[in-house]
């Protein structure tokens, strides 16, 4: 085992520090005895107490989590298929359809989807939001999966087919494990995008639908109180816990037990 | 894995259906209805009040223009009410059922925005003024009763980088026009050019165009002067005192006049429950209920019956309840025509692009 | 090669579902709004009716003409491209060591480290930006030390907050995971044996990186760059919250068209131009990098 360079360690540590400094502030300020997220005044658990009695906020958090789970699962599935298809076949339309949602300004897409849903008389609600989220998340997954496949040796898949595997089996037992890190990366991105989306959700949410970003952004002109820090902290911990549980339950799926050939 | 997806998808569909009861869907500003009021209303009407929030009139208008449905009521400001009436999105209010309408001050009824209050009923108001850090401004000896504080370089020099203005073309232009001595609703392009010149001259001294985080910054003392809304500035002072700051955040009403924003309750043309909506309007016209909002956030109140329920220190605050002399100088913003909006946006983009 | 066996059925089975979904829930709505770019804005908001009172189709190119006639919009657009470019490069520099470390870790820690990268981004966006406002605020340690240093040189204090610096820092922060994840997905498959062999042959750390690792990682670099540059181009919330008076970007202008200005056709025009430009730039980058996609042939060149 070669010694890894100290330089790499230091640079990576700096990266993690950069990522976590604001987060530390977010968590610490959830205990801040001040309505504003501006400076430290004193320690209090009030905000957590308020949060646990704030039905609206909790419902919003629950909705966000639910939508994010569904949207990330579906968009990961569709995105993986798109990524594989773009790598394997010469497609013209799909690459454009996959890349454009990433490029298009969110407000345009939000208004467009609202008009579209209204035209088709689709009821606005959690479902319309999920459908919208999937539309813009697919591209992220597809691009990552495709870049993972780029330069990858197709000979392994070929060999499997030569040994008599069906295309489905070849995909499931050969290709999928090989691209799994890309799939996971894409799924994580899709989840992140969905749970934090505001603009598109604003336009596609129904009259009684609240997600956490909608709730929080509406507070922007008044005060984003530490209650928001509290709900963010709890949501992060909850999501982390869910993922750790999932990885324990399905280790082979998530590649945590892959054996290197 | 497949089962998990199906379960989650099923939840998405089922959850909303579980909540079908007598519901009133109110699309409101955040923190614009006291929780006690909500509880009392729900008991009185034996229904559930479902609130969702927006934070800008234009967001509301855009969403409605794209066809959003399902709301019973919303609370737009007067110029947005104008736009909504002209696009035919509102249901006329049945005044016979509004027994408490007489509580509203006559000067707030029958306005040019909605003659004879066919569609809207006043709810709460605020003014757009100057909020300032009294300690710092006293030290520097600057005037606080004029728009010159945010537009005149000879004052701005002393507070460079410590001033924010609202990130709203309409509000900032209104302030500049008032500063120049014109009406806030002046649409003469020459006057608009003058306003642009005033703004561009003052811009280098401003810290930011900000409509959201300026309250925080004012309260902590990073910003000393802010162009903002009276309720927000009132709240900033409460927060500053709560944090034990030595300075106070005071409200400065410019002598040239200011913008008055009256928010109104309106009912959507396709409201699912217009009956509940009317009940809510009448409920909010009662003095006690109306006063609860003022006591909560320091908003102005057009309801005469509410006076006896309002905290005295709020009622005696001239920025929240201006006297007749000041009232004469307050103006509500009118909606602009398409061509005017285009011109204003072009000028605004030019200002913000640093040209 | 693979073509003779995959067949057309396979092609449609794999590309069909995403294609169908995106056609229905993305292409059609977008085309509706693309059509809007040729329409007239409604007098009080939204769009004017497609068919006017006379029964004729109300379509025109007024909004496009306006874009050409008023150069201020092009100026804002170029500024946004510049910000997005800086953001992408900074993200690349910060993300590479992170992704490399994670990719080289043992299996046990790999997923955990990856999760740690993305965990902060499951808290709310606004809260994270507010945290940056605290970090960059004039009373916080960072600003005070910077201004202290400037003061010893006799220079005026600068404000870290409400400035381009603050906007760029936050743009980088918000997009960092979208560079780390694709890079990691690519670096993870690099064969350590290649690098060990190079080291045995006397290559220095820098040579190993520049001539083997980096070229092989280019697909990941391009993917990450695309996933950072393109969204960064349309960002508006960050300049809104902590930008200075000059930090308005094209995302802000587009948002204004749909809100304050109630000029949806012009907003559509700006959006179309932004989207097309972003796609063209992405396409250009992909075309330039075509010879470097980390295929076995280029790995052979790298070993030379």
Tab-separated table of C-alpha atoms in Angstrom, chain A residues 34-39 41 56 63 66-67 69-70 73-74 111 114-115 118 121 124 126-127 130 198 201-210 214-215 217-222 253, chain B residues 1 4-5 8-9 11-13 15-16 25 27 30-31 50-56 59-60 62-63 66-71 211-213 215-216 219-220 232 235 239 242-243 245:
chain	number	residue	atom	x	y	z
A	34	UNK	CA	-32.280	35.277	18.803
A	35	UNK	CA	-34.984	35.427	16.161
A	36	UNK	CA	-32.488	36.430	13.524
A	37	UNK	CA	-29.775	34.335	11.987
A	38	UNK	CA	-27.272	37.090	12.388
A	39	UNK	CA	-25.206	36.798	15.521
A	41	UNK	CA	-26.857	35.847	21.586
A	56	UNK	CA	-46.986	23.476	9.205
A	63	UNK	CA	-43.598	16.550	2.068
A	66	UNK	CA	-41.356	12.270	0.408
A	67	UNK	CA	-41.117	14.149	-2.868
A	69	UNK	CA	-37.342	10.213	-2.242
A	70	UNK	CA	-39.767	9.537	-5.065
A	73	UNK	CA	-35.629	7.128	-7.226
A	74	UNK	CA	-37.532	7.658	-10.456
A	111	UNK	CA	-44.147	28.695	-15.427
A	114	UNK	CA	-47.727	25.161	-14.497
A	115	UNK	CA	-49.296	26.194	-17.781
A	118	UNK	CA	-53.367	23.506	-16.062
A	121	UNK	CA	-56.232	19.740	-16.013
A	124	UNK	CA	-51.710	20.576	-8.593
A	126	UNK	CA	-47.538	16.732	-4.334
A	127	UNK	CA	-47.731	14.702	-7.525
A	130	UNK	CA	-42.738	15.299	-8.020
A	198	UNK	CA	-37.814	26.455	-4.658
A	201	UNK	CA	-41.871	23.900	-6.733
A	202	UNK	CA	-43.382	27.338	-6.161
A	203	UNK	CA	-45.155	27.262	-9.485
A	204	UNK	CA	-46.195	23.624	-9.559
A	205	UNK	CA	-47.395	23.278	-5.966
A	206	UNK	CA	-51.111	23.170	-5.303
A	207	UNK	CA	-53.217	25.355	-3.038
A	208	UNK	CA	-52.552	23.265	0.034
A	209	UNK	CA	-49.132	21.953	-0.802
A	210	UNK	CA	-46.173	23.162	1.174
A	214	UNK	CA	-41.609	27.077	-0.009
A	215	UNK	CA	-42.210	27.542	3.691
A	217	UNK	CA	-38.544	31.236	1.359
A	218	UNK	CA	-41.827	32.844	2.325
A	219	UNK	CA	-40.124	33.839	5.559
A	220	UNK	CA	-37.320	35.548	3.693
A	221	UNK	CA	-38.716	39.056	3.986
A	222	UNK	CA	-39.636	38.722	7.629
A	253	UNK	CA	-27.053	-3.009	-4.287
B	1	UNK	CA	-36.801	-1.788	-4.394
B	4	UNK	CA	-40.555	0.792	-2.153
B	5	UNK	CA	-41.056	3.063	-5.142
B	8	UNK	CA	-43.836	6.033	-1.964
B	9	UNK	CA	-45.755	6.891	-5.106
B	11	UNK	CA	-48.302	7.887	-0.499
B	12	UNK	CA	-47.962	10.872	-2.795
B	13	UNK	CA	-51.408	10.301	-4.171
B	15	UNK	CA	-51.923	11.812	1.510
B	16	UNK	CA	-53.662	14.827	0.011
B	25	UNK	CA	-57.436	27.938	1.246
B	27	UNK	CA	-52.757	32.293	0.038
B	30	UNK	CA	-45.965	34.755	5.800
B	31	UNK	CA	-46.536	35.935	9.347
B	50	UNK	CA	-55.093	26.124	5.192
B	51	UNK	CA	-52.493	28.785	4.595
B	52	UNK	CA	-49.793	28.724	1.971
B	53	UNK	CA	-47.425	31.576	1.520
B	54	UNK	CA	-45.865	33.889	-1.008
B	55	UNK	CA	-43.452	36.706	-0.354
B	56	UNK	CA	-44.049	39.036	-3.285
B	59	UNK	CA	-45.018	35.941	-7.465
B	60	UNK	CA	-48.731	35.735	-6.696
B	62	UNK	CA	-47.340	35.233	-12.038
B	63	UNK	CA	-48.666	32.056	-10.524
B	66	UNK	CA	-50.187	30.845	-15.412
B	67	UNK	CA	-53.494	29.395	-14.333
B	68	UNK	CA	-53.034	28.179	-10.756
B	69	UNK	CA	-56.319	27.141	-9.165
B	70	UNK	CA	-57.542	25.961	-5.822
B	71	UNK	CA	-57.116	29.111	-3.781
B	211	UNK	CA	-35.325	43.230	0.009
B	212	UNK	CA	-34.727	40.273	2.261
B	213	UNK	CA	-31.721	40.292	4.542
B	215	UNK	CA	-33.495	43.726	8.448
B	216	UNK	CA	-30.977	41.341	9.887
B	219	UNK	CA	-30.464	44.859	13.641
B	220	UNK	CA	-26.903	43.640	14.083
B	232	UNK	CA	-39.998	45.299	9.226
B	235	UNK	CA	-39.656	44.418	14.152
B	239	UNK	CA	-35.122	42.293	17.828
B	242	UNK	CA	-34.216	41.672	22.643
B	243	UNK	CA	-30.567	41.107	21.782
B	245	UNK	CA	-28.119	46.231	21.754
